[in-house]
Coordinates of N, CA and C in Angstrom, one line a residue:
M74 N 116.1 89.2 93.6 CA 116.3 90.5 93.7 C 115.2 91.0 92.6
T75 N 114.9 92.4 93.4 CA 113.7 92.8 92.8 C 114.1 94.4 92.7
N76 N 113.4 95.3 92.0 CA 113.2 97.0 92.2 C 111.8 96.7 93.2
Q77 N 111.0 96.2 93.2 CA 109.8 96.5 93.7 C 109.5 97.6 94.9
L78 N 109.9 96.7 96.3 CA 110.9 97.7 97.1 C 111.4 99.1 97.2
G79 N 112.1 99.4 96.0 CA 112.4 101.2 96.4 C 112.0 101.9 97.0
P80 N 110.8 102.0 97.0 CA 110.3 103.7 97.6 C 110.0 103.2 99.4
L81 N 109.9 101.6 99.5 CA 110.4 101.7 100.8 C 111.9 101.4 101.7
T82 N 113.0 100.5 100.9 CA 113.7 100.6 101.1 C 114.8 102.5 101.0
R83 N 114.4 102.8 100.0 CA 115.0 104.2 99.4 C 115.9 103.6 99.3
A84 N 116.0 103.0 97.9 CA 117.2 102.2 97.3 C 118.2 103.2 96.2
T85 N 119.2 103.5 96.0 CA 119.6 104.5 95.1 C 120.8 103.4 94.5
P86 N 121.1 103.8 93.1 CA 120.2 103.9 92.3 C 118.6 103.9 92.2
R87 N 117.9 104.8 92.0 CA 116.1 103.9 91.7 C 116.5 103.1 91.3
G88 N 115.5 102.4 90.6 CA 115.2 101.2 90.3 C 116.4 100.4 90.3
K89 N 117.0 100.5 91.6 CA 118.4 99.5 91.7 C 118.0 97.7 92.1
L90 N 118.3 96.7 91.5 CA 117.4 95.3 92.5 C 117.9 94.9 93.1
E91 N 117.4 94.3 94.4 CA 117.6 94.5 95.9 C 117.1 93.2 96.3
P92 N 118.5 92.1 97.3 CA 118.0 91.3 97.7 C 116.9 91.2 98.6
V93 N 116.1 90.0 98.4 CA 114.4 89.6 99.3 C 114.6 88.7 99.6
T94 N 114.3 87.8 100.5 CA 113.6 86.2 100.5 C 112.7 86.3 101.0
V95 N 111.6 85.3 99.8 CA 110.1 85.6 100.1 C 109.3 84.0 100.5
Y96 N 108.3 83.8 101.3 CA 107.5 82.7 101.7 C 106.2 82.8 101.2
F97 N 105.9 81.5 100.7 CA 104.6 82.4 100.1 C 103.7 80.2 100.8
R98 N 102.7 80.7 100.7 CA 101.8 79.2 101.0 C 100.6 79.3 100.3
E99 N 99.8 78.8 99.2 CA 98.3 79.6 98.9 C 98.4 81.2 98.4
D100 N 97.7 81.8 99.0 CA 97.6 83.2 99.2 C 98.2 84.0 100.2
A101 N 99.0 83.4 101.1 CA 100.4 84.2 102.1 C 101.6 84.3 101.6
L102 N 101.6 85.6 102.1 CA 103.0 86.1 101.3 C 103.7 86.9 102.4
R103 N 105.0 86.6 102.4 CA 106.0 87.2 103.6 C 107.2 87.3 102.7
I104 N 107.7 89.2 102.7 CA 109.2 89.5 101.9 C 109.4 89.8 102.7
D105 N 110.9 89.9 103.4 CA 112.1 89.8 104.4 C 112.7 90.6 103.3
F106 N 113.2 92.2 103.7 CA 114.3 92.8 103.4 C 114.9 94.1 104.4
S107 N 116.0 94.2 103.5 CA 116.4 95.5 104.6 C 116.5 96.9 103.8
D108 N 116.6 97.9 104.3 CA 116.4 99.3 104.3 C 117.6 100.0 103.8
A109 N 118.1 100.7 103.1 CA 119.3 101.7 102.4 C 120.2 101.6 103.9
A110 N 119.9 101.8 104.8 CA 120.3 101.3 106.2 C 120.8 100.3 106.7
G111 N 120.4 99.3 106.1 CA 120.4 98.2 106.6 C 119.2 97.1 107.6
K112 N 118.5 98.3 108.1 CA 117.5 97.7 108.8 C 116.5 96.4 108.3
A113 N 116.0 95.5 109.0 CA 115.9 94.8 108.4 C 113.9 94.8 108.6
Y114 N 112.9 94.1 107.8 CA 111.6 94.5 107.6 C 111.0 93.5 106.8
R115 N 109.6 93.3 107.5 CA 109.1 92.1 106.7 C 107.8 92.6 106.2
L116 N 107.3 92.5 104.8 CA 105.8 92.9 104.2 C 105.4 91.3 104.7
L117 N 104.3 91.7 105.4 CA 103.4 90.6 105.9 C 102.0 90.4 104.7
L118 N 101.9 89.5 103.8 CA 100.4 89.8 103.6 C 99.6 88.5 103.5
P119 N 99.1 88.7 104.8 CA 98.9 87.1 105.8 C 97.9 86.4 104.8
G120 N 97.0 86.7 103.4 CA 96.2 86.4 102.7 C 94.7 86.7 103.6
D121 N 93.8 85.8 102.9 CA 92.7 85.3 103.5 C 91.4 86.9 103.5
G122 N 91.7 88.1 102.8 CA 91.3 89.4 102.5 C 91.7 90.4 103.8
Q123 N 92.8 89.6 104.3 CA 93.2 90.6 105.6 C 94.0 91.4 105.2
P124 N 93.7 92.7 106.4 CA 95.5 94.3 105.0 C 96.6 93.9 105.3
G125 N 97.6 93.6 104.4 CA 99.2 93.5 105.0 C 99.9 94.9 105.9
W126 N 101.1 94.0 106.0 CA 101.3 94.9 107.7 C 103.3 95.1 106.8
I127 N 103.7 95.9 107.4 CA 105.4 96.1 106.6 C 105.8 96.2 108.9
V128 N 106.7 95.2 108.5 CA 106.8 94.9 110.7 C 108.2 95.3 110.6
D129 N 108.7 95.7 111.6 CA 110.7 96.1 111.6 C 110.9 95.2 112.8
A130 N 112.3 94.9 112.5 CA 112.7 93.4 113.4 C 112.3 93.6 114.9
K131 N 111.5 94.8 115.4 CA 111.2 94.7 117.2 C 109.3 94.8 116.9
G132 N 109.2 94.3 115.9 CA 107.8 93.6 116.1 C 106.9 95.1 115.4
A133 N 107.4 96.5 115.5 CA 106.4 98.0 114.9 C 106.0 97.7 113.6
A134 N 104.8 98.4 113.8 CA 103.9 98.1 112.3 C 103.3 99.1 111.6
L135 N 103.4 98.9 110.5 CA 102.4 100.0 109.8 C 101.4 99.4 108.6
P136 N 100.4 99.5 108.7 CA 99.3 99.0 107.6 C 100.1 99.3 105.9
A137 N 100.2 98.6 105.1 CA 100.4 98.5 104.0 C 98.8 98.3 103.2
L138 N 98.3 98.9 103.5 CA 96.6 99.2 102.9 C 97.0 98.8 101.1
K139 N 95.7 97.8 100.9 CA 95.7 97.3 99.3 C 96.9 97.1 98.5
A140 N 97.8 96.0 99.7 CA 99.1 95.9 99.2 C 99.0 94.5 98.6
R141 N 99.5 94.0 96.9 CA 99.3 92.9 96.7 C 100.6 92.9 95.7
W142 N 100.5 91.4 96.0 CA 102.1 90.6 94.9 C 102.1 89.6 94.3
P143 N 101.5 89.5 93.4 CA 100.8 88.6 92.2 C 102.0 88.0 92.2
L144 N 102.6 86.2 93.1 CA 103.9 85.8 92.4 C 103.0 84.6 91.7
V145 N 102.2 83.7 91.9 CA 101.6 82.8 90.6 C 100.2 82.6 89.9
F146 N 100.6 82.1 88.7 CA 100.2 83.0 88.2 C 99.8 80.7 87.4
D147 N 98.8 80.9 86.7 CA 97.8 79.8 86.3 C 99.5 79.4 85.1
P148 N 100.3 78.1 84.9 CA 101.2 77.7 83.9 C 101.0 77.9 82.5
Q149 N 99.5 77.2 82.5 CA 99.2 76.9 81.1 C 98.4 78.0 80.9
A150 N 97.8 78.5 81.5 CA 97.3 79.7 81.1 C 97.2 81.5 81.7
P151 N 98.9 81.6 82.0 CA 98.6 83.1 82.8 C 98.1 84.3 82.8
C152 N 96.7 84.4 81.7 CA 96.5 85.4 81.2 C 95.0 85.3 81.4
S153 N 94.6 84.2 82.0 CA 93.0 84.2 82.4 C 93.1 84.6 83.4
G154 N 91.3 85.5 83.6 CA 91.2 86.2 84.8 C 91.8 87.3 84.8
Q155 N 92.4 87.9 83.7 CA 93.3 89.3 84.0 C 92.7 90.1 83.1
G156 N 91.5 90.1 82.8 CA 90.9 91.0 81.8 C 90.7 90.7 80.4
M157 N 89.7 91.3 79.9 CA 89.2 90.6 78.3 C 90.1 91.0 77.4
F158 N 90.8 92.1 77.5 CA 91.9 92.3 76.4 C 93.6 91.2 76.7
A159 N 93.7 91.2 78.6 CA 94.3 90.6 78.4 C 95.4 89.0 77.6
N160 N 96.8 89.7 77.0 CA 97.1 88.5 75.8 C 98.8 88.2 76.7
C161 N 99.1 86.1 76.5 CA 100.0 86.0 77.2 C 100.3 85.3 75.7
Q162 N 101.6 85.6 75.3 CA 102.1 84.8 74.5 C 103.4 83.5 74.6
S163 N 103.1 82.5 74.3 CA 104.3 81.5 74.9 C 106.0 82.0 74.1
Q164 N 107.1 81.7 74.3 CA 108.0 82.2 74.0 C 108.8 81.1 73.8
G165 N 107.8 79.5 74.5 CA 109.1 78.7 74.5 C 109.2 78.2 76.1
P166 N 110.0 77.4 76.4 CA 110.7 76.5 77.7 C 112.4 76.7 77.9
G167 N 112.8 76.7 79.5 CA 114.0 77.1 79.4 C 114.1 77.0 80.9
L168 N 115.1 77.2 81.1 CA 115.6 76.9 82.7 C 116.0 78.2 83.7
V169 N 114.9 78.6 84.5 CA 115.7 79.4 85.3 C 115.6 79.1 87.2
A170 N 116.6 79.7 87.6 CA 116.7 79.2 89.1 C 116.9 77.5 88.9
G171 N 117.1 77.0 88.4 CA 117.1 76.0 88.3 C 115.8 75.0 88.1
Q172 N 115.1 75.6 87.3 CA 113.7 74.9 87.5 C 113.3 74.9 85.9
N173 N 112.3 74.1 85.7 CA 112.2 74.0 84.3 C 111.0 74.9 84.1
A174 N 110.8 75.5 83.6 CA 110.2 77.2 83.3 C 109.1 77.6 81.9
R175 N 108.8 78.2 81.6 CA 107.9 78.6 80.5 C 107.9 80.0 80.2
H176 N 108.6 80.9 79.4 CA 108.5 82.2 78.9 C 107.3 82.5 78.4
W177 N 106.8 83.2 78.4 CA 105.4 83.5 78.2 C 106.0 85.7 78.6
R178 N 105.3 86.0 77.0 CA 105.3 87.6 76.7 C 103.8 88.1 77.2
Y179 N 103.4 89.0 77.9 CA 102.5 89.4 78.3 C 102.1 91.0 78.0
R180 N 100.4 91.5 77.8 CA 99.7 92.4 77.9 C 99.1 92.9 78.0
F181 N 98.3 94.3 78.1 CA 97.1 94.0 78.4 C 96.3 93.7 79.8
T182 N 97.7 93.8 80.5 CA 96.7 93.2 82.0 C 96.2 94.1 83.3
R183 N 95.8 95.0 82.8 CA 95.6 95.9 83.5 C 95.9 96.0 85.0
N184 N 97.5 96.3 84.9 CA 98.5 96.0 85.9 C 98.2 94.5 87.0
T185 N 97.5 94.1 86.5 CA 97.7 92.5 87.5 C 98.1 91.3 87.0
G186 N 99.0 91.8 86.0 CA 100.9 91.1 85.6 C 101.7 90.9 87.1
P187 N 102.3 90.2 86.5 CA 103.7 89.5 88.2 C 104.3 91.8 88.6
G188 N 104.4 91.9 89.6 CA 104.9 93.0 90.2 C 103.4 94.4 89.7
L189 N 102.4 93.8 89.9 CA 101.5 95.0 89.2 C 101.7 95.5 87.5
T190 N 102.4 94.4 87.1 CA 102.8 95.1 85.7 C 101.5 95.2 84.8
S191 N 101.3 95.7 83.6 CA 100.5 95.6 81.9 C 101.2 94.6 81.4
R192 N 102.2 94.8 81.1 CA 102.9 93.7 80.0 C 104.3 94.3 80.1
G193 N 104.7 92.9 79.6 CA 106.2 92.6 79.9 C 106.7 91.1 79.2
D194 N 107.8 90.4 79.8 CA 108.5 89.3 80.1 C 108.6 88.8 81.3
M195 N 107.4 86.8 81.6 CA 107.3 86.3 82.4 C 108.1 85.3 82.1
W196 N 109.0 84.2 83.4 CA 109.5 82.7 82.8 C 108.1 82.2 84.5
L197 N 107.3 81.4 84.1 CA 106.8 80.6 85.2 C 107.5 79.1 85.6
D198 N 107.5 78.2 86.8 CA 107.6 77.6 86.8 C 106.3 76.5 86.3
V199 N 107.4 75.7 85.4 CA 106.0 75.1 84.8 C 104.7 74.1 85.8
E200 N 105.2 73.5 86.8 CA 104.7 72.7 87.8 C 104.0 73.8 88.6
T201 N 104.1 74.9 89.4 CA 103.6 75.1 90.6 C 103.0 76.7 89.8
G202 N 103.5 77.1 88.3 CA 102.7 79.2 88.2 C 104.0 79.5 88.9
L203 N 104.7 79.6 89.9 CA 105.3 80.9 90.7 C 106.4 81.3 89.5
V204 N 106.5 83.5 89.3 CA 107.2 83.7 88.9 C 108.0 83.6 89.3
L205 N 109.7 83.3 88.4 CA 110.7 82.7 88.5 C 111.4 84.1 88.1
F206 N 110.7 84.9 87.4 CA 111.6 86.4 86.5 C 110.9 86.9 86.3
Y207 N 110.7 88.1 85.7 CA 109.7 89.1 85.6 C 110.5 90.6 84.9
R208 N 109.8 91.0 83.7 CA 110.7 92.2 83.4 C 109.4 92.9 83.0
G209 N 109.0 94.0 83.0 CA 107.9 94.7 83.0 C 107.5 96.1 83.1
E210 N 106.3 96.4 82.7 CA 106.1 98.3 82.5 C 104.6 98.4 83.7
T211 N 104.0 99.3 84.8 CA 102.8 98.4 85.2 C 102.2 100.1 83.7
G212 N 101.0 100.2 84.1 CA 100.2 101.1 83.3 C 101.0 102.4 82.6
A213 N 101.7 103.0 83.6 CA 102.0 104.4 83.7 C 103.6 104.4 83.3
G214 N 103.9 103.3 83.4 CA 105.7 102.9 82.7 C 106.4 103.2 83.3
L215 N 106.1 102.4 84.8 CA 107.3 102.5 86.0 C 107.6 101.0 85.7
P216 N 109.2 100.8 85.6 CA 109.4 99.5 85.4 C 109.3 98.7 86.5
Q217 N 109.3 97.6 86.3 CA 109.2 96.4 87.7 C 110.3 95.2 86.7
E218 N 111.1 94.4 87.9 CA 111.7 93.6 87.8 C 111.8 93.1 88.6
W219 N 112.1 91.5 88.8 CA 112.1 90.2 89.3 C 112.8 89.2 88.8
Q220 N 113.5 88.4 89.4 CA 114.8 88.0 89.5 C 115.0 86.7 90.6
V221 N 114.2 85.6 90.8 CA 114.5 84.0 91.4 C 116.1 83.5 91.5
Q222 N 116.7 83.8 92.7 CA 117.9 83.3 92.9 C 118.0 81.9 93.0
S223 N 117.3 81.2 93.5 CA 117.3 79.6 94.4 C 115.8 79.8 94.7
V224 N 115.4 78.3 94.4 CA 114.0 78.5 95.0 C 114.3 77.0 95.9
D225 N 113.6 76.7 96.5 CA 112.8 75.6 97.3 C 112.4 75.0 98.3
Y226 N 111.2 74.3 97.6 CA 109.7 74.1 97.5 C 110.1 73.1 99.0
R227 N 109.0 73.5 100.4 CA 109.2 72.9 101.5 C 108.2 73.5 102.6
T228 N 107.7 72.8 103.1 CA 106.9 72.6 104.6 C 107.1 74.3 105.4
L229 N 106.7 75.0 105.1 CA 107.4 76.1 105.8 C 107.2 75.9 107.7
P230 N 107.9 76.8 108.3 CA 107.5 76.6 109.9 C 105.7 77.3 110.3
E231 N 106.0 76.7 111.2 CA 104.0 77.4 111.9 C 104.8 78.6 111.9
G232 N 104.5 79.7 112.1 CA 104.0 81.0 112.3 C 104.7 82.0 111.1
T233 N 105.1 81.1 110.1 CA 105.9 82.0 109.2 C 105.1 83.7 108.8
F234 N 103.9 82.9 109.2 CA 102.8 84.2 108.4 C 102.2 85.1 109.7
D235 N 102.4 84.7 110.3 CA 101.8 85.3 111.7 C 102.6 86.6 111.6
L236 N 101.4 87.7 112.3 CA 101.2 88.7 112.0 C 102.1 88.9 114.2
P237 N 102.4 90.0 114.5 CA 103.1 90.2 115.5 C 102.0 90.8 116.6
K238 N 102.5 90.4 117.9 CA 101.4 90.6 118.6 C 101.0 92.6 118.6
S239 N 101.4 92.9 118.4 CA 101.4 94.4 118.6 C 100.0 94.4 118.1
I240 N 100.4 93.8 116.6 CA 98.8 94.2 115.2 C 97.9 93.3 116.0
T241 N 98.2 92.2 116.6 CA 96.9 91.5 116.9 C 96.4 91.6 118.3
R242 N 96.9 92.4 119.3 CA 96.4 93.1 120.5 C 95.4 93.8 120.1
D243 N 95.6 94.6 119.1 CA 94.9 96.2 118.6 C 94.0 96.1 118.2
R244 N 93.5 94.5 117.8 CA 92.2 94.4 117.0 C 91.3 93.6 118.4

């Protein structure tokens, strides 16, 4: 569940948490979601410095330039590499979405925290660093939230992060 796709989905009320399905591998990411009318889309961030794309069910695509979605942090030092003044304070262990997790309070991350936030609270899977929950604010004070309901760590099918032919033909 997240409110980060609101500008794409036109969710109402503004800031409403919406269901998404997330697939990730190393720096590749795919987020499946629907707009307010129920039309299915994918946000594809294929990694390796390639641009991101928003793709509909028919393969039509729009570039999502400079799209980033930090989902994995160092579970022992999540603020490393977040800037000189970034500060993460451990708040203790817990269980989130059936996973052993650690709660962190963070600030001064220059919009490089989860959901491109600068400050907030997050729970990370203690083994993988996957963000299981966060509630934070961007530097402009916009609230962002993410709540993982369940996690399934397994090998993904070939093609999970492939761009549609409509994109690869134009290159």
